[in-house]
Amino acid sequence: SSRPRSILRPWFPGVGSRAALRMVLSGRETRRRGAKVPLAALGCLVAVALVARNFLWLPSGVALAGPRVQELALTSSQASADKVGPEPGSCEAAVEAAIEAFQVFSAKWQKAAANGRLLPRFGKNAMLAETRARYAFEKEADVLSSCEGSWTALEADMRKEAWSTFLQQRNFLEEDVKDVLVASLSDEMLSRGQPLRIQEKMDMLRKATETYRSGVQPLLPEWAASSGDPEQAETERRLGELQFAIEDSPEGRAVRAAWAENKHKELTSERAHGVSVSLDPALRVMVRPEGMGNLQIYSQGPVGPPNSPAQVNIGIMNDGSMADVYREHPVPPKISLQPAVRVNLNMR
């Protein structure tokens, strides 16, 4: 039946109910008689009871699920601890030792390339890196003759990286030579105040080419010195185009602007030399009311536009009641106007 089993009726997997009851009763009778039960038997009975307790209320006909086991993934530290490196003295260990020695130099090359810094003696440095790697390889390998194939492959990879670094350093050298050539042409044009002659520009180009050739030679590793610089012809062509079109370059346009400014200053300076005369208009006004001359007021100031002002002098004197013996009329005029001109003479 599908009825649940009673808690008063224990159930043991694989054991009949009557047999299980006999087992329990026999254990009680043994304890009543005072017999000593072995510890191992008691442990088994406890384990069986615990298992039975977990399945007391399972309906009949329900299958028991098997235990689930969760697989634990190894952590990175455990995985690295379990990782087995190459055997000391083997070819693989020799290759790793050589790579470690070579990377000390390649790290410095990469840092210099990232900063745009030129390594003038890169060729010797590349050969030194290869020598150190070879020394580490021979020191680690027990049987060197059997590892020559590994060294040949590693040497090819190291030289490939060194060649890539050489090309970067060569580009830095070409840029430096271009900057020096442009600066030399611009300075000479600025000092001359006019475009350079063809022969003068060719002489500067020749110096720039010699500077590049002498600078690229130390950059070549010894194993590449025989083949030479593969970009030499193209570099010389680019330098020639640069000197030919220097007047149309941004630096050349800046030089032409400086020419125009210097010429304007020279013309202004030439016009300023000699004698210059300028006229400034002026006006004098005198008011003479009646009186005995005990009030006198004078003032002056410019009037008119700022670029060509006129100087005005105004005076007030109350001497109208006093006779003027120097004139036809004994009484002076109430107001008098007198135009004037001021002459400015400059000599340089």
mmCIF file of C-alpha atoms in Angstrom:
data_model
loop_
_atom_site.group_PDB
_atom_site.id
_atom_site.type_symbol
_atom_site.label_atom_id
_atom_site.label_comp_id
_atom_site.label_asym_id
_atom_site.label_seq_id
_atom_site.Cartn_x
_atom_site.Cartn_y
_atom_site.Cartn_z
ATOM 1 C CA SER A 1 0.000 0.000 0.000
ATOM 2 C CA SER A 2 1.026 3.648 -0.384
ATOM 3 C CA ARG A 3 0.310 4.437 3.216
ATOM 4 C CA PRO A 4 3.182 5.968 5.197
ATOM 5 C CA ARG A 5 4.966 3.759 7.616
ATOM 6 C CA SER A 6 4.314 4.350 11.292
ATOM 7 C CA ILE A 7 6.982 5.850 13.506
ATOM 8 C CA LEU A 8 6.418 2.890 15.861
ATOM 9 C CA ARG A 9 7.442 0.573 13.124
ATOM 10 C CA PRO A 10 11.062 1.311 12.221
ATOM 11 C CA TRP A 11 12.274 0.597 8.716
ATOM 12 C CA PHE A 12 15.764 -0.389 7.701
ATOM 13 C CA PRO A 13 16.892 -0.401 4.118
ATOM 14 C CA GLY A 14 17.412 -3.929 2.857
ATOM 15 C CA VAL A 15 16.108 -5.530 6.079
ATOM 16 C CA GLY A 16 12.620 -6.940 6.679
ATOM 17 C CA SER A 17 10.437 -5.465 9.395
ATOM 18 C CA ARG A 18 10.347 -8.645 11.501
ATOM 19 C CA ALA A 19 14.077 -9.113 11.237
ATOM 20 C CA ALA A 20 14.643 -5.529 12.243
ATOM 21 C CA LEU A 21 12.323 -5.995 15.220
ATOM 22 C CA ARG A 22 14.232 -9.113 16.275
ATOM 23 C CA MET A 23 17.461 -7.137 16.094
ATOM 24 C CA VAL A 24 16.128 -4.463 18.429
ATOM 25 C CA LEU A 25 14.600 -6.962 20.836
ATOM 26 C CA SER A 26 17.719 -9.044 20.976
ATOM 27 C CA GLY A 27 19.661 -5.939 21.829
ATOM 28 C CA ARG A 28 17.261 -5.188 24.698
ATOM 29 C CA GLU A 29 17.502 -8.737 26.031
ATOM 30 C CA THR A 30 21.255 -8.564 25.915
ATOM 31 C CA ARG A 31 21.274 -5.349 27.913
ATOM 32 C CA ARG A 32 18.796 -6.842 30.426
ATOM 33 C CA ARG A 33 21.154 -9.744 31.008
ATOM 34 C CA GLY A 34 23.938 -7.242 31.688
ATOM 35 C CA ALA A 35 26.026 -8.370 28.740
ATOM 36 C CA LYS A 36 28.611 -5.969 27.494
ATOM 37 C CA VAL A 37 27.801 -4.717 24.037
ATOM 38 C CA PRO A 38 30.870 -4.013 21.916
ATOM 39 C CA LEU A 39 31.428 -0.401 20.950
ATOM 40 C CA ALA A 40 31.529 -1.301 17.284
ATOM 41 C CA ALA A 41 28.063 -2.902 17.483
ATOM 42 C CA LEU A 42 26.662 0.147 19.223
ATOM 43 C CA GLY A 43 28.117 2.385 16.519
ATOM 44 C CA CYS A 44 26.467 0.314 13.802
ATOM 45 C CA LEU A 45 23.098 0.412 15.571
ATOM 46 C CA VAL A 46 23.289 4.225 15.938
ATOM 47 C CA ALA A 47 24.155 4.654 12.282
ATOM 48 C CA VAL A 48 21.322 2.380 11.191
ATOM 49 C CA ALA A 49 18.889 4.277 13.437
ATOM 50 C CA LEU A 50 19.899 7.607 11.965
ATOM 51 C CA VAL A 51 19.429 6.341 8.449
ATOM 52 C CA ALA A 52 16.076 4.854 9.362
ATOM 53 C CA ARG A 53 14.915 8.144 10.878
ATOM 54 C CA ASN A 54 15.494 9.967 7.614
ATOM 55 C CA PHE A 55 13.226 7.557 5.739
ATOM 56 C CA LEU A 56 10.409 6.934 8.255
ATOM 57 C CA TRP A 57 7.828 8.922 6.334
ATOM 58 C CA LEU A 58 8.774 8.034 2.792
ATOM 59 C CA PRO A 59 5.811 6.567 0.921
ATOM 60 C CA SER A 60 6.203 3.050 -0.301
ATOM 61 C CA GLY A 61 7.265 2.751 -3.866
ATOM 62 C CA VAL A 62 9.290 5.987 -3.800
ATOM 63 C CA ALA A 63 12.856 5.409 -4.923
ATOM 64 C CA LEU A 64 15.685 6.781 -2.896
ATOM 65 C CA ALA A 65 17.758 9.511 -4.556
ATOM 66 C CA GLY A 66 21.433 8.899 -4.702
ATOM 67 C CA PRO A 67 23.790 11.278 -2.881
ATOM 68 C CA ARG A 68 24.796 14.367 -4.778
ATOM 69 C CA VAL A 69 28.498 15.231 -4.922
ATOM 70 C CA GLN A 70 29.486 18.759 -5.860
ATOM 71 C CA GLU A 71 32.749 19.129 -7.678
ATOM 72 C CA LEU A 72 34.895 21.941 -6.328
ATOM 73 C CA ALA A 73 36.943 23.958 -8.768
ATOM 74 C CA LEU A 74 40.534 24.585 -7.841
ATOM 75 C CA THR A 75 41.419 28.128 -6.980
ATOM 76 C CA SER A 76 44.139 29.963 -8.864
ATOM 77 C CA SER A 77 46.607 29.473 -6.027
ATOM 78 C CA GLN A 78 45.875 25.738 -5.914
ATOM 79 C CA ALA A 79 46.128 25.501 -9.706
ATOM 80 C CA SER A 80 49.437 27.303 -9.730
ATOM 81 C CA ALA A 81 50.655 25.068 -6.911
ATOM 82 C CA ASP A 82 49.650 21.982 -8.848
ATOM 83 C CA LYS A 83 51.248 23.288 -12.067
ATOM 84 C CA VAL A 84 54.448 21.499 -12.793
ATOM 85 C CA GLY A 85 57.225 23.564 -14.393
ATOM 86 C CA PRO A 86 59.808 22.264 -16.814
ATOM 87 C CA GLU A 87 62.291 19.803 -15.477
ATOM 88 C CA PRO A 88 65.560 21.459 -14.465
ATOM 89 C CA GLY A 89 68.248 20.913 -17.029
ATOM 90 C CA SER A 90 65.783 20.239 -19.833
ATOM 91 C CA CYS A 91 65.547 22.163 -23.074
ATOM 92 C CA GLU A 92 62.313 23.787 -21.939
ATOM 93 C CA ALA A 93 63.960 25.061 -18.763
ATOM 94 C CA ALA A 94 66.869 26.401 -20.802
ATOM 95 C CA VAL A 95 64.485 28.252 -23.111
ATOM 96 C CA GLU A 96 62.688 29.830 -20.145
ATOM 97 C CA ALA A 97 65.977 30.955 -18.621
ATOM 98 C CA ALA A 98 67.067 32.520 -21.912
ATOM 99 C CA ILE A 99 63.741 34.314 -22.348
ATOM 100 C CA GLU A 100 63.957 35.707 -18.825
ATOM 101 C CA ALA A 101 67.435 37.095 -19.504
ATOM 102 C CA PHE A 102 66.375 38.597 -22.837
ATOM 103 C CA GLN A 103 63.276 40.272 -21.410
ATOM 104 C CA VAL A 104 65.424 42.412 -19.107
ATOM 105 C CA PHE A 105 66.672 44.223 -22.224
ATOM 106 C CA SER A 106 63.433 44.142 -24.229
ATOM 107 C CA ALA A 107 61.540 45.842 -21.379
ATOM 108 C CA LYS A 108 63.941 48.811 -21.593
ATOM 109 C CA TRP A 109 63.483 48.952 -25.378
ATOM 110 C CA GLN A 110 59.719 49.054 -25.062
ATOM 111 C CA LYS A 111 59.890 51.824 -22.457
ATOM 112 C CA ALA A 112 62.165 53.901 -24.685
ATOM 113 C CA ALA A 113 59.852 53.399 -27.666
ATOM 114 C CA ALA A 114 56.818 54.456 -25.636
ATOM 115 C CA ASN A 115 58.605 57.660 -24.591
ATOM 116 C CA GLY A 116 59.883 58.365 -28.110
ATOM 117 C CA ARG A 117 63.495 58.227 -26.907
ATOM 118 C CA LEU A 118 66.347 57.378 -29.252
ATOM 119 C CA LEU A 119 68.852 54.688 -28.188
ATOM 120 C CA PRO A 120 72.036 55.709 -30.054
ATOM 121 C CA ARG A 121 73.833 52.382 -29.349
ATOM 122 C CA PHE A 122 70.952 50.012 -29.865
ATOM 123 C CA GLY A 123 72.982 47.620 -32.058
ATOM 124 C CA LYS A 124 75.459 46.804 -29.290
ATOM 125 C CA ASN A 125 72.639 46.552 -26.761
ATOM 126 C CA ALA A 126 70.789 44.038 -28.942
ATOM 127 C CA MET A 127 73.913 41.887 -29.272
ATOM 128 C CA LEU A 128 74.469 42.055 -25.516
ATOM 129 C CA ALA A 129 70.893 40.877 -24.907
ATOM 130 C CA GLU A 130 71.415 37.912 -27.232
ATOM 131 C CA THR A 131 74.728 37.048 -25.524
ATOM 132 C CA ARG A 132 73.136 37.080 -22.080
ATOM 133 C CA ALA A 133 70.296 34.899 -23.299
ATOM 134 C CA ARG A 134 72.771 32.399 -24.811
ATOM 135 C CA TYR A 135 74.726 32.274 -21.557
ATOM 136 C CA ALA A 136 71.558 31.579 -19.538
ATOM 137 C CA PHE A 137 70.534 28.908 -22.065
ATOM 138 C CA GLU A 138 73.872 27.056 -21.901
ATOM 139 C CA LYS A 139 73.981 27.328 -18.120
ATOM 140 C CA GLU A 140 70.569 25.688 -17.711
ATOM 141 C CA ALA A 141 70.757 22.979 -20.407
ATOM 142 C CA ASP A 142 72.359 19.707 -19.275
ATOM 143 C CA VAL A 143 72.801 18.305 -22.775
ATOM 144 C CA LEU A 144 73.442 21.325 -24.978
ATOM 145 C CA SER A 145 73.732 19.386 -28.209
ATOM 146 C CA SER A 146 70.206 18.045 -27.916
ATOM 147 C CA CYS A 147 68.783 21.570 -27.361
ATOM 148 C CA GLU A 148 70.303 23.323 -30.382
ATOM 149 C CA GLY A 149 66.994 23.164 -32.220
ATOM 150 C CA SER A 150 65.249 24.969 -29.380
ATOM 151 C CA TRP A 151 67.960 27.622 -29.350
ATOM 152 C CA THR A 152 67.679 28.156 -33.108
ATOM 153 C CA ALA A 153 63.935 28.797 -32.838
ATOM 154 C CA LEU A 154 64.405 31.079 -29.824
ATOM 155 C CA GLU A 155 67.197 33.003 -31.542
ATOM 156 C CA ALA A 156 64.949 33.686 -34.526
ATOM 157 C CA ASP A 157 62.234 35.086 -32.247
ATOM 158 C CA MET A 158 64.691 37.288 -30.354
ATOM 159 C CA ARG A 159 66.143 38.699 -33.556
ATOM 160 C CA LYS A 160 62.666 39.366 -34.883
ATOM 161 C CA GLU A 161 61.870 41.482 -31.829
ATOM 162 C CA ALA A 162 65.242 43.249 -32.032
ATOM 163 C CA TRP A 163 64.639 44.079 -35.706
ATOM 164 C CA SER A 164 61.237 45.532 -34.913
ATOM 165 C CA THR A 165 62.850 47.728 -32.273
ATOM 166 C CA PHE A 166 65.530 48.795 -34.760
ATOM 167 C CA LEU A 167 62.867 50.023 -37.183
ATOM 168 C CA GLN A 168 61.307 52.121 -34.419
ATOM 169 C CA GLN A 169 64.663 53.609 -33.479
ATOM 170 C CA ARG A 170 65.408 54.347 -37.132
ATOM 171 C CA ASN A 171 62.154 56.321 -37.381
ATOM 172 C CA PHE A 172 63.161 58.367 -34.335
ATOM 173 C CA LEU A 173 66.526 59.125 -35.939
ATOM 174 C CA GLU A 174 64.914 60.224 -39.209
ATOM 175 C CA GLU A 175 62.565 62.596 -37.364
ATOM 176 C CA ASP A 176 65.483 64.139 -35.471
ATOM 177 C CA VAL A 177 67.435 64.698 -38.703
ATOM 178 C CA LYS A 178 64.376 66.290 -40.331
ATOM 179 C CA ASP A 179 63.930 68.694 -37.435
ATOM 180 C CA VAL A 180 67.580 69.757 -37.601
ATOM 181 C CA LEU A 181 67.404 70.263 -41.384
ATOM 182 C CA VAL A 182 64.238 72.393 -41.190
ATOM 183 C CA ALA A 183 65.698 74.495 -38.376
ATOM 184 C CA SER A 184 68.933 75.079 -40.309
ATOM 185 C CA LEU A 185 67.110 76.108 -43.495
ATOM 186 C CA SER A 186 64.711 78.398 -41.613
ATOM 187 C CA ASP A 187 67.468 80.137 -39.648
ATOM 188 C CA GLU A 188 69.545 80.729 -42.767
ATOM 189 C CA MET A 189 66.551 82.096 -44.670
ATOM 190 C CA LEU A 190 65.634 84.377 -41.788
ATOM 191 C CA SER A 191 69.142 85.781 -41.508
ATOM 192 C CA ARG A 192 69.445 86.275 -45.271
ATOM 193 C CA GLY A 193 66.044 87.895 -45.594
ATOM 194 C CA GLN A 194 65.382 86.108 -48.890
ATOM 195 C CA PRO A 195 65.126 82.561 -50.303
ATOM 196 C CA LEU A 196 68.289 80.485 -50.316
ATOM 197 C CA ARG A 197 70.139 79.559 -53.449
ATOM 198 C CA ILE A 198 69.918 75.989 -54.697
ATOM 199 C CA GLN A 199 73.562 75.266 -53.942
ATOM 200 C CA GLU A 200 73.134 76.421 -50.345
ATOM 201 C CA LYS A 201 70.165 74.132 -49.812
ATOM 202 C CA MET A 202 72.000 71.208 -51.418
ATOM 203 C CA ASP A 203 74.913 71.681 -49.010
ATOM 204 C CA MET A 204 72.558 71.529 -46.032
ATOM 205 C CA LEU A 205 70.869 68.437 -47.493
ATOM 206 C CA ARG A 206 74.243 66.738 -47.845
ATOM 207 C CA LYS A 207 75.061 67.395 -44.203
ATOM 208 C CA ALA A 208 71.685 66.017 -43.097
ATOM 209 C CA THR A 209 72.205 62.862 -45.171
ATOM 210 C CA GLU A 210 75.641 62.276 -43.670
ATOM 211 C CA THR A 211 74.207 62.757 -40.188
ATOM 212 C CA TYR A 212 71.545 60.130 -40.853
ATOM 213 C CA ARG A 213 74.010 57.599 -42.261
ATOM 214 C CA SER A 214 76.396 57.979 -39.363
ATOM 215 C CA GLY A 215 73.520 57.711 -36.872
ATOM 216 C CA VAL A 216 71.786 54.661 -38.324
ATOM 217 C CA GLN A 217 74.907 52.503 -38.414
ATOM 218 C CA PRO A 218 75.183 52.095 -34.598
ATOM 219 C CA LEU A 219 71.504 51.163 -34.488
ATOM 220 C CA LEU A 220 72.028 48.041 -36.603
ATOM 221 C CA PRO A 221 72.747 44.785 -34.749
ATOM 222 C CA GLU A 222 75.873 42.936 -35.848
ATOM 223 C CA TRP A 223 73.925 40.190 -37.602
ATOM 224 C CA ALA A 224 72.129 42.870 -39.733
ATOM 225 C CA ALA A 225 75.085 45.155 -40.458
ATOM 226 C CA SER A 226 75.933 43.398 -43.708
ATOM 227 C CA SER A 227 72.465 43.985 -45.199
ATOM 228 C CA GLY A 228 72.434 47.627 -44.067
ATOM 229 C CA ASP A 229 69.523 49.993 -43.586
ATOM 230 C CA PRO A 230 66.599 49.023 -45.836
ATOM 231 C CA GLU A 231 65.094 52.540 -45.572
ATOM 232 C CA GLN A 232 68.187 54.546 -46.463
ATOM 233 C CA ALA A 233 67.204 55.379 -50.048
ATOM 234 C CA GLU A 234 63.649 56.351 -49.079
ATOM 235 C CA THR A 235 64.904 58.460 -46.203
ATOM 236 C CA GLU A 236 67.277 60.420 -48.425
ATOM 237 C CA ARG A 237 64.461 60.970 -50.910
ATOM 238 C CA ARG A 238 62.186 62.339 -48.180
ATOM 239 C CA LEU A 239 64.934 64.660 -46.942
ATOM 240 C CA GLY A 240 65.405 65.965 -50.485
ATOM 241 C CA GLU A 241 61.705 66.694 -50.862
ATOM 242 C CA LEU A 242 61.760 68.496 -47.529
ATOM 243 C CA GLN A 243 64.541 70.902 -48.483
ATOM 244 C CA PHE A 244 63.056 71.471 -51.947
ATOM 245 C CA ALA A 245 59.659 72.587 -50.552
ATOM 246 C CA ILE A 246 60.920 74.416 -47.476
ATOM 247 C CA GLU A 247 59.408 77.749 -48.627
ATOM 248 C CA ASP A 248 55.899 76.239 -48.754
ATOM 249 C CA SER A 249 56.169 74.467 -45.396
ATOM 250 C CA PRO A 250 54.692 75.967 -42.197
ATOM 251 C CA GLU A 251 58.207 76.958 -41.147
ATOM 252 C CA GLY A 252 58.798 78.637 -44.523
ATOM 253 C CA ARG A 253 55.534 80.590 -44.288
ATOM 254 C CA ALA A 254 56.520 81.774 -40.820
ATOM 255 C CA VAL A 255 59.864 82.978 -42.220
ATOM 256 C CA ARG A 256 58.108 84.904 -45.011
ATOM 257 C CA ALA A 257 55.863 86.586 -42.439
ATOM 258 C CA ALA A 258 58.969 87.589 -40.483
ATOM 259 C CA TRP A 259 60.475 89.012 -43.693
ATOM 260 C CA ALA A 260 57.424 91.224 -44.256
ATOM 261 C CA GLU A 261 57.471 92.465 -40.686
ATOM 262 C CA ASN A 262 61.184 93.288 -40.785
ATOM 263 C CA LYS A 263 60.755 95.135 -44.097
ATOM 264 C CA HIS A 264 57.931 97.211 -42.675
ATOM 265 C CA LYS A 265 60.068 98.158 -39.682
ATOM 266 C CA GLU A 266 62.931 99.188 -41.951
ATOM 267 C CA LEU A 267 60.684 101.415 -44.053
ATOM 268 C CA THR A 268 59.223 103.037 -40.959
ATOM 269 C CA SER A 269 62.682 103.656 -39.582
ATOM 270 C CA GLU A 270 63.871 105.231 -42.874
ATOM 271 C CA ARG A 271 60.916 107.620 -42.970
ATOM 272 C CA ALA A 272 61.524 108.671 -39.416
ATOM 273 C CA HIS A 273 65.049 109.944 -40.170
ATOM 274 C CA GLY A 274 65.624 113.667 -41.046
ATOM 275 C CA VAL A 275 63.640 116.840 -40.242
ATOM 276 C CA SER A 276 59.892 116.905 -39.664
ATOM 277 C CA VAL A 277 57.667 119.999 -39.236
ATOM 278 C CA SER A 278 54.081 120.035 -37.949
ATOM 279 C CA LEU A 279 51.636 122.933 -37.336
ATOM 280 C CA ASP A 280 49.190 123.082 -34.449
ATOM 281 C CA PRO A 281 46.395 125.756 -34.634
ATOM 282 C CA ALA A 282 45.629 127.871 -31.597
ATOM 283 C CA LEU A 283 43.195 130.649 -30.519
ATOM 284 C CA ARG A 284 43.528 133.305 -27.874
ATOM 285 C CA VAL A 285 40.395 134.920 -26.347
ATOM 286 C CA MET A 286 40.461 137.966 -24.030
ATOM 287 C CA VAL A 287 37.396 139.312 -22.173
ATOM 288 C CA ARG A 288 37.778 142.791 -20.568
ATOM 289 C CA PRO A 289 34.689 143.903 -18.602
ATOM 290 C CA GLU A 290 34.511 147.215 -16.734
ATOM 291 C CA GLY A 291 36.632 147.561 -13.671
ATOM 292 C CA MET A 292 39.987 148.602 -12.374
ATOM 293 C CA GLY A 293 41.864 145.372 -13.110
ATOM 294 C CA ASN A 294 41.571 143.711 -9.749
ATOM 295 C CA LEU A 295 40.177 140.445 -11.292
ATOM 296 C CA GLN A 296 42.357 138.333 -13.554
ATOM 297 C CA ILE A 297 41.534 134.770 -14.720
ATOM 298 C CA TYR A 298 43.510 132.709 -17.274
ATOM 299 C CA SER A 299 42.949 129.196 -18.648
ATOM 300 C CA GLN A 300 44.015 127.032 -21.583
ATOM 301 C CA GLY A 301 43.168 123.622 -23.082
ATOM 302 C CA PRO A 302 42.694 121.645 -26.302
ATOM 303 C CA VAL A 303 39.492 121.657 -28.357
ATOM 304 C CA GLY A 304 38.499 119.757 -31.456
ATOM 305 C CA PRO A 305 39.170 116.143 -32.634
ATOM 306 C CA PRO A 306 41.754 114.118 -30.673
ATOM 307 C CA ASN A 307 44.004 113.495 -33.688
ATOM 308 C CA SER A 308 44.421 117.273 -34.436
ATOM 309 C CA PRO A 309 43.302 119.385 -31.455
ATOM 310 C CA ALA A 310 43.527 123.179 -31.350
ATOM 311 C CA GLN A 311 44.988 124.975 -28.342
ATOM 312 C CA VAL A 312 42.703 127.679 -26.845
ATOM 313 C CA ASN A 313 43.841 130.306 -24.343
ATOM 314 C CA ILE A 314 41.141 132.256 -22.475
ATOM 315 C CA GLY A 315 41.738 135.265 -20.239
ATOM 316 C CA ILE A 316 39.385 137.535 -18.222
ATOM 317 C CA MET A 317 40.506 140.885 -16.813
ATOM 318 C CA ASN A 318 38.139 143.615 -15.521
ATOM 319 C CA ASP A 319 40.119 146.603 -16.767
ATOM 320 C CA GLY A 320 37.448 148.084 -19.111
ATOM 321 C CA SER A 321 37.214 151.317 -17.100
ATOM 322 C CA MET A 322 40.885 152.114 -17.559
ATOM 323 C CA ALA A 323 41.949 154.153 -20.586
ATOM 324 C CA ASP A 324 44.225 152.522 -23.150
ATOM 325 C CA VAL A 325 46.653 155.216 -24.252
ATOM 326 C CA TYR A 326 48.108 153.017 -26.992
ATOM 327 C CA ARG A 327 44.874 152.778 -28.975
ATOM 328 C CA GLU A 328 42.672 155.244 -30.879
ATOM 329 C CA HIS A 329 39.775 154.615 -28.516
ATOM 330 C CA PRO A 330 40.515 155.259 -24.888
ATOM 331 C CA VAL A 331 38.174 152.459 -23.756
ATOM 332 C CA PRO A 332 39.425 148.891 -24.499
ATOM 333 C CA PRO A 333 37.162 146.413 -26.340
ATOM 334 C CA LYS A 334 34.958 144.145 -24.280
ATOM 335 C CA ILE A 335 36.226 140.973 -26.068
ATOM 336 C CA SER A 336 39.134 140.318 -28.415
ATOM 337 C CA LEU A 337 40.064 137.216 -30.487
ATOM 338 C CA GLN A 338 43.538 136.406 -31.792
ATOM 339 C CA PRO A 339 44.234 133.294 -33.941
ATOM 340 C CA ALA A 340 47.689 131.642 -33.626
ATOM 341 C CA VAL A 341 49.708 128.754 -35.047
ATOM 342 C CA ARG A 342 52.224 126.627 -33.134
ATOM 343 C CA VAL A 343 55.124 125.245 -35.176
ATOM 344 C CA ASN A 344 56.648 121.837 -34.121
ATOM 345 C CA LEU A 345 60.133 121.143 -35.522
ATOM 346 C CA ASN A 346 61.645 117.612 -35.048
ATOM 347 C CA MET A 347 65.171 116.696 -36.129
ATOM 348 C CA ARG A 348 66.533 113.072 -36.027
#
